[in-house]
Structure formats: C-alpha cells, structure tokens
Coordinates of C-alpha atoms and ligand atoms in Angstrom, one line a residue:
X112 CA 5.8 -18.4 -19.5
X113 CA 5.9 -18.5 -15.3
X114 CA 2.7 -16.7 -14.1
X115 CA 1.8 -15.5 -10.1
X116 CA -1.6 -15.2 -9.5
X117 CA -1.8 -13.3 -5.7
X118 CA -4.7 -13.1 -4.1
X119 CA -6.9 -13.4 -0.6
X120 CA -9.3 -15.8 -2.5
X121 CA -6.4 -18.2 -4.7
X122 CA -9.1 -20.7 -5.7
X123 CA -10.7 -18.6 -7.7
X124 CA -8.1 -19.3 -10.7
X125 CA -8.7 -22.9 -10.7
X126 CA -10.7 -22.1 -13.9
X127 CA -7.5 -22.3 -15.1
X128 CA -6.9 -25.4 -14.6
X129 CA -9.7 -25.9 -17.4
X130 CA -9.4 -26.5 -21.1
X131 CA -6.7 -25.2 -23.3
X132 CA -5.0 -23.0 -20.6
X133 CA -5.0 -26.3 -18.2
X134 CA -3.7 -28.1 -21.4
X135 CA -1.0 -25.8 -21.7
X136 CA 0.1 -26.2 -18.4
X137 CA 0.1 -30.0 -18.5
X138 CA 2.3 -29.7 -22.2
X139 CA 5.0 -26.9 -20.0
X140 CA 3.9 -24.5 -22.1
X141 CA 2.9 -22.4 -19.1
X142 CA 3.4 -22.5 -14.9
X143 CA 0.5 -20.9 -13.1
X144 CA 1.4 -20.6 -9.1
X145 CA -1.1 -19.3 -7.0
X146 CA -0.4 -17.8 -3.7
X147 CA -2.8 -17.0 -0.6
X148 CA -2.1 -13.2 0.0
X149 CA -2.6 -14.0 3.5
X150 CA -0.1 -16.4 4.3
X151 CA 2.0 -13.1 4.0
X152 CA -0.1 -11.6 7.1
X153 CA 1.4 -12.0 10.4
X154 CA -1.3 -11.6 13.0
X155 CA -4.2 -13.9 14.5
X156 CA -7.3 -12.5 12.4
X157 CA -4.8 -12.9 9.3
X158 CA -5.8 -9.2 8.2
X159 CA -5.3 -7.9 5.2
X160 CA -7.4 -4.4 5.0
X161 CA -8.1 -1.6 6.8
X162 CA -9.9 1.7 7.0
X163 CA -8.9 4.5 4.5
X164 CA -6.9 7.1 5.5
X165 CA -9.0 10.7 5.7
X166 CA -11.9 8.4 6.4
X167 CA -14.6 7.3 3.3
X168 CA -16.4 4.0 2.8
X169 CA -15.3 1.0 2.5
X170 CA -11.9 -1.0 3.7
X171 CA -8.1 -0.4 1.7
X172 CA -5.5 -3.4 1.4
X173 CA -2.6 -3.0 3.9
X174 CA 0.5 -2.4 1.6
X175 CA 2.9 -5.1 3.4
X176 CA 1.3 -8.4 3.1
X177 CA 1.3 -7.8 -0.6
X178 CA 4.9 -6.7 -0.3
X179 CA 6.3 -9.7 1.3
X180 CA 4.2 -12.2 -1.0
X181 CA 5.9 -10.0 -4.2
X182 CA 9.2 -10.2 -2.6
X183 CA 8.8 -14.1 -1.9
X184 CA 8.2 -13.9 -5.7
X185 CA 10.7 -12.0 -6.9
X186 CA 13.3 -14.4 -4.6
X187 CA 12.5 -17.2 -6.9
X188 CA 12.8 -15.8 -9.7
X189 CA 15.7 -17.1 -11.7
X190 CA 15.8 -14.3 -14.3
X191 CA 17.4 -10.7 -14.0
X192 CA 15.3 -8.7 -15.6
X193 CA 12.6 -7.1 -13.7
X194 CA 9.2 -9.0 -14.0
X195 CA 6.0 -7.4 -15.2
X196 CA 3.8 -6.9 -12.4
X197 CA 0.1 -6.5 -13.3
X198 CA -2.4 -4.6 -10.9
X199 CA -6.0 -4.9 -12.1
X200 CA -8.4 -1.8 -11.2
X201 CA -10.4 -0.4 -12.2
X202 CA -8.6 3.3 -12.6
X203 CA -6.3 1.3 -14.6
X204 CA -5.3 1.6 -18.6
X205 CA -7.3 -0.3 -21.0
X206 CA -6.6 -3.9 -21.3
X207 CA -6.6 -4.5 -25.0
X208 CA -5.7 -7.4 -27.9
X209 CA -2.5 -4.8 -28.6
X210 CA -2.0 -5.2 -24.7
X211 CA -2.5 -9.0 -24.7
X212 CA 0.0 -9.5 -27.3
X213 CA 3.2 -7.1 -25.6
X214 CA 2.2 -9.1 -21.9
X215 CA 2.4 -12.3 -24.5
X216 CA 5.6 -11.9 -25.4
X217 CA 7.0 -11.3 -21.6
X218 CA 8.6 -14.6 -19.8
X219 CA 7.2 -14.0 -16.1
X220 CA 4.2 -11.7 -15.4
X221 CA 2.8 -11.1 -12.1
X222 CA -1.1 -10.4 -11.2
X223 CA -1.9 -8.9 -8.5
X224 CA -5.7 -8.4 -8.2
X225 CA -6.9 -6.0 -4.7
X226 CA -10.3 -6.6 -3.0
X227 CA -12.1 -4.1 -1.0
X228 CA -11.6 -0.2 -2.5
X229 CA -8.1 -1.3 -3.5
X230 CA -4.7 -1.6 -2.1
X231 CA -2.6 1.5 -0.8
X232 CA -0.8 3.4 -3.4
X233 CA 2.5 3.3 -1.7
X234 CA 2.1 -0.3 -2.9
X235 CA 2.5 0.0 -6.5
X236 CA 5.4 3.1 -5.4
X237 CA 7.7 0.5 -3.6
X238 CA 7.2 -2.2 -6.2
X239 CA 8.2 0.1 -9.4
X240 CA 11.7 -0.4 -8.3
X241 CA 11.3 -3.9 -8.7
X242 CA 9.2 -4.8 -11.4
X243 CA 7.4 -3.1 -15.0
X244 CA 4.1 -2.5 -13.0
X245 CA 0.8 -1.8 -15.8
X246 CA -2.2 -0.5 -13.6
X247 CA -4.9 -2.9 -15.7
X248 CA -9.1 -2.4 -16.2
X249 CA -10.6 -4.5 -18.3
X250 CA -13.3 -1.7 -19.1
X251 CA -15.8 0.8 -17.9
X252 CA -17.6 -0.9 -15.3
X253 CA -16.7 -2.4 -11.5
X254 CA -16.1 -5.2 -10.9
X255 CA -16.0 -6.8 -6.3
X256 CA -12.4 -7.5 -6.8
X257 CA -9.7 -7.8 -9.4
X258 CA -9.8 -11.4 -9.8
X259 CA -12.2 -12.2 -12.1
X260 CA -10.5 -10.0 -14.4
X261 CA -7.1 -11.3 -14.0
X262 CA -9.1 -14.6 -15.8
X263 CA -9.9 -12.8 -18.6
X264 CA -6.5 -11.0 -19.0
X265 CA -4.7 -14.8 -19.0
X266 CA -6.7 -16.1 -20.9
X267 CA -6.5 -13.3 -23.8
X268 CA -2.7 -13.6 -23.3
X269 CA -2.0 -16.9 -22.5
X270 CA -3.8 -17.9 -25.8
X271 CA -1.6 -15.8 -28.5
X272 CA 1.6 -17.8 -26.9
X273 CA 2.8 -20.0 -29.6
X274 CA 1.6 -24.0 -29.2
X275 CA -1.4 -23.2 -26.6
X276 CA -4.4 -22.8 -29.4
X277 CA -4.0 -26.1 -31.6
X278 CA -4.9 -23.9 -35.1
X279 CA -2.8 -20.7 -35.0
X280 CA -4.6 -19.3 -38.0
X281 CA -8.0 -18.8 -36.1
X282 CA -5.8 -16.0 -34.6
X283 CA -5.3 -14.0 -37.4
X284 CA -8.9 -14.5 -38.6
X285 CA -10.6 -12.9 -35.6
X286 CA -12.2 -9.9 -34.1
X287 CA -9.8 -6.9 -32.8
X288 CA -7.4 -8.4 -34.8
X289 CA -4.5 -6.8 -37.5
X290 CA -7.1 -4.7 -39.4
X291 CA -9.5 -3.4 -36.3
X292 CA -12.5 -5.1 -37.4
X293 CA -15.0 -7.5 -35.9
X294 CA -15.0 -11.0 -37.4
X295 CA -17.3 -12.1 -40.2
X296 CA -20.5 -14.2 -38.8
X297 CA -19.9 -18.0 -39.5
X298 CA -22.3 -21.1 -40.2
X299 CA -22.4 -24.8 -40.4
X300 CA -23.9 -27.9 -41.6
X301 CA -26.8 -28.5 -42.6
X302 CA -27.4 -25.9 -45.2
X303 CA -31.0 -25.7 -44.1
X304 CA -32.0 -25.8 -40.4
X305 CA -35.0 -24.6 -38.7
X306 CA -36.3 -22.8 -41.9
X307 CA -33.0 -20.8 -42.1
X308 CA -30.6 -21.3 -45.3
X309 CA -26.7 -20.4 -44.9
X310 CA -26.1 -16.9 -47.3
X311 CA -25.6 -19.1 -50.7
X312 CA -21.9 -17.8 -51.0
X313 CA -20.5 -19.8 -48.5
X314 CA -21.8 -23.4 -50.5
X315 CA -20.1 -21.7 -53.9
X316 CA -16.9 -23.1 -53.6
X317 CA -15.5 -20.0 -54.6
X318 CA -12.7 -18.7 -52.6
X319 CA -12.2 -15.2 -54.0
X320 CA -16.3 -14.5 -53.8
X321 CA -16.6 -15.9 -50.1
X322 CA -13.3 -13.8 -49.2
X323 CA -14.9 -10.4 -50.7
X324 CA -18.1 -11.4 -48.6
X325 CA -16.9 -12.1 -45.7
X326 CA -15.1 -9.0 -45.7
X327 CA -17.8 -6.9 -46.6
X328 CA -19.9 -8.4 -43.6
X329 CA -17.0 -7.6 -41.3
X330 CA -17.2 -3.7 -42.5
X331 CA -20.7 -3.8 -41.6
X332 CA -21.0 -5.5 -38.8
X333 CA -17.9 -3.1 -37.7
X334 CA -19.9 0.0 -38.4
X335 CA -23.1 -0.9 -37.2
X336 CA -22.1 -2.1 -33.9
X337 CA -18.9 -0.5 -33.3
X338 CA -18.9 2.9 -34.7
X339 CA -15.5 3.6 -32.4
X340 CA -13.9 0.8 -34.3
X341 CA -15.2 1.7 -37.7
X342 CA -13.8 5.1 -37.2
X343 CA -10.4 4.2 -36.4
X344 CA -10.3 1.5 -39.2
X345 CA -11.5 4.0 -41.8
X346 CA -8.3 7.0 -40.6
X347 CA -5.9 3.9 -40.6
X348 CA -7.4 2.6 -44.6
X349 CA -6.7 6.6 -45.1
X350 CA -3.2 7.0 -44.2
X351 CA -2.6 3.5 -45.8
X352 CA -3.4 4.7 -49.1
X353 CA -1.9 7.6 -48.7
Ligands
6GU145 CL1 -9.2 -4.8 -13.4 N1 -10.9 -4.6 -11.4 C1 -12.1 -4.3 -10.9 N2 -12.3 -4.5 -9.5 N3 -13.1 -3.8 -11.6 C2 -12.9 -3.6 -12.9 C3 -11.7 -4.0 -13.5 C4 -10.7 -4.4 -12.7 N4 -11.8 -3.7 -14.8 C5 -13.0 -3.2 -15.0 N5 -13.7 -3.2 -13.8

C-alpha cells in the first residue's frame, strides 16, 4: 500500500516511522511519503490560510496549495483508478473498524489533514473528480488540526494489511471485531501477584470452559460499558436466529 500524508506540519508522522508500521515500511509492505503542504505555496510568507468568507473566527486553508500538492500526487501515480483521498474533520463520517478494513483493502490512499477551521469546500468539490474523497472524524470531540487523527486512522488500517501484525489471529480475537463486542479481559504469570489470583478458569486447562468464559465476560463487559454496542449485538444475535 502507497500512502500521502499532506500537511503544513509533515514531521508530525514520524511516529510512523515507529514500531510495526516503521517495520512494515522497512519489509515494502507499505510506502509512507510525506509532503510539506507549503512547498505548494508560492509567495514569500509561504501562506497557507486566510480569513473566512462572511467573516467569523478563526483563519480557513486557501484551496490551491492543497490542489497543486494533490495534483503533484496524483502525477505520480502509476495506477488508473482514482485514489482514495481522505480528509479528516471533524464534520466528517465516523471512522470505524468496518471503515479501517474497506481503506485496508485500497492500494493508494491519500490523507489530507486541514489546520485552522478547515480548508475551503471548493477544495474537496474540485478533487471529487479526481479521487474517492471520505470526509473522516475520528469521533465527537475537536481536535487543533487533522493530523493527529490521520495517526490513528493508519495505524487502525495499516495494521489489518496482511504481513504487518506478526500473529494475524490477535485480529480476529479483539474488540469491535466480527461479532460487535469488546474483548474479554486477559492475565498473566504469576498466578498470584500483589494479593490478586487470575479467575481459576484460565489455569484449568480446559478449552471449551475458558472459551464459554471468556465469552461470557465479553457480553458483560459489552453491556456494562457499551450499552450502544450491546444493543446492536443483541438485534444482529436476533435476526441471526431468525
Ligand atoms: Cl478528523 N479532525 C479534527 N480536527 N478534530 C477531530 C477529528 C478530526 N475527529 C474528531 N475530532
């Protein structure tokens, strides 16, 4: 997978660099360019905002820097198909696992993260004609700019691409996975520590008992701290059965 990280502040993705995703880059898996949004600007101050339109607080990102870095993207772009342009705000759609896995299956996806209150809607406009663009939040609260959310977004995709997480089966055993519940709590050695003994199941040996339990703790963990979830899982059990 080819990813383009845009932004005025391109050092913030060196995080990136780190761990499995930095891994995954060394082993091919993944490319990660980053790109200095203002090397597209063409005046002395390199500006990249100005003030809204009908006046308000705050400062707007100028719609043709961020053109011309897209386009300087899209000219190296080997591939026909249009890319998947990602602009995170916000006012966007929720970013979810069900997200994370479609964006993990695409071959080039492009981030886009604005500063500031955002970048002028004639900017996502023009660039629907040239890529799939998905308007992105990561969830109900705000964020100073986009960037720290395009982190999270490749990391939760990046990581369901086959080869990048060593053991493939911790992702079907997790939370927000298949069957919409959150993941059993989990222990290890020693059997005692601090005064605290693991639930005796688990040192049972038995596979069938430990699955039932671990299940059972998932349905309650899932209702007691996620009665959204719980709810959805208990209408999709329904029409299973039915
Ligand atoms: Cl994608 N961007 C910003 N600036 N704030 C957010 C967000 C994104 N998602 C949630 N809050």
């Amino acid at each position: 997978m080819r990813l383009d990280l845009i932004s005025i502040f391109p050092e913030y993705f060196e995080a990136l660099n780190l761990s499995l995703i930095g891994r995954a880059q060394q082993d091919g898996l993944l490319e990660i360019r980053r790109t200095n949004l203002r090397d597209y600007t063409h005046d002395r101050h390199r500006t990249v905002d100005s003030p809204p339109a009908g006046g308000g607080a705050g400062m707007v990102m100028k719609p043709e820097p961020w053109a011309q870095a897209l386009e300087s993207v899209l000219s190296d772009d080997g591939a026909a198909a249009r890319p998947i342009l990602v602009v995170p705000t916000p006012s966007g759609e929720l970013f979810t696992q069900q997200r994370a896995a479609e964006l993990a299956a695409a071959e080039h996806l492009v981030f886009a993260p604005g500063r500031f209150e955002g970048i002028d809607e004639r900017l996502t406009d023009w660039a629907q004609e040239h890529f799939q663009v998905h308007r992105l939040s990561i969830g109900d609260y705000v964020l100073n700019g986009g960037e720290a959310a395009v982190i999270v977004m490749v990391e939760a995709i990046t990581r369901l691409i086959p080869g990048v997480i060593g053991n493939a089966e911790s992702l079907t055993e997790e939370s927000h996975s298949a069957d919409g519940l959150l993941e059993y709590p989990v222990y290890t050695k020693p059997a005692e520590w601090r005064g605290r003994r693991i639930p005796e199941v688990l040192l049972s040996g038995n596979h069938a008992k430990i699955e039932a339990w671990r299940r059972e703790q998932s349905q309650q963990r899932t209702r007691r701290r996620r009665p959204d979830l719980w709810a959805k899982h208990v209408v999709a059990r329904e029409r299973a059965a039915e």
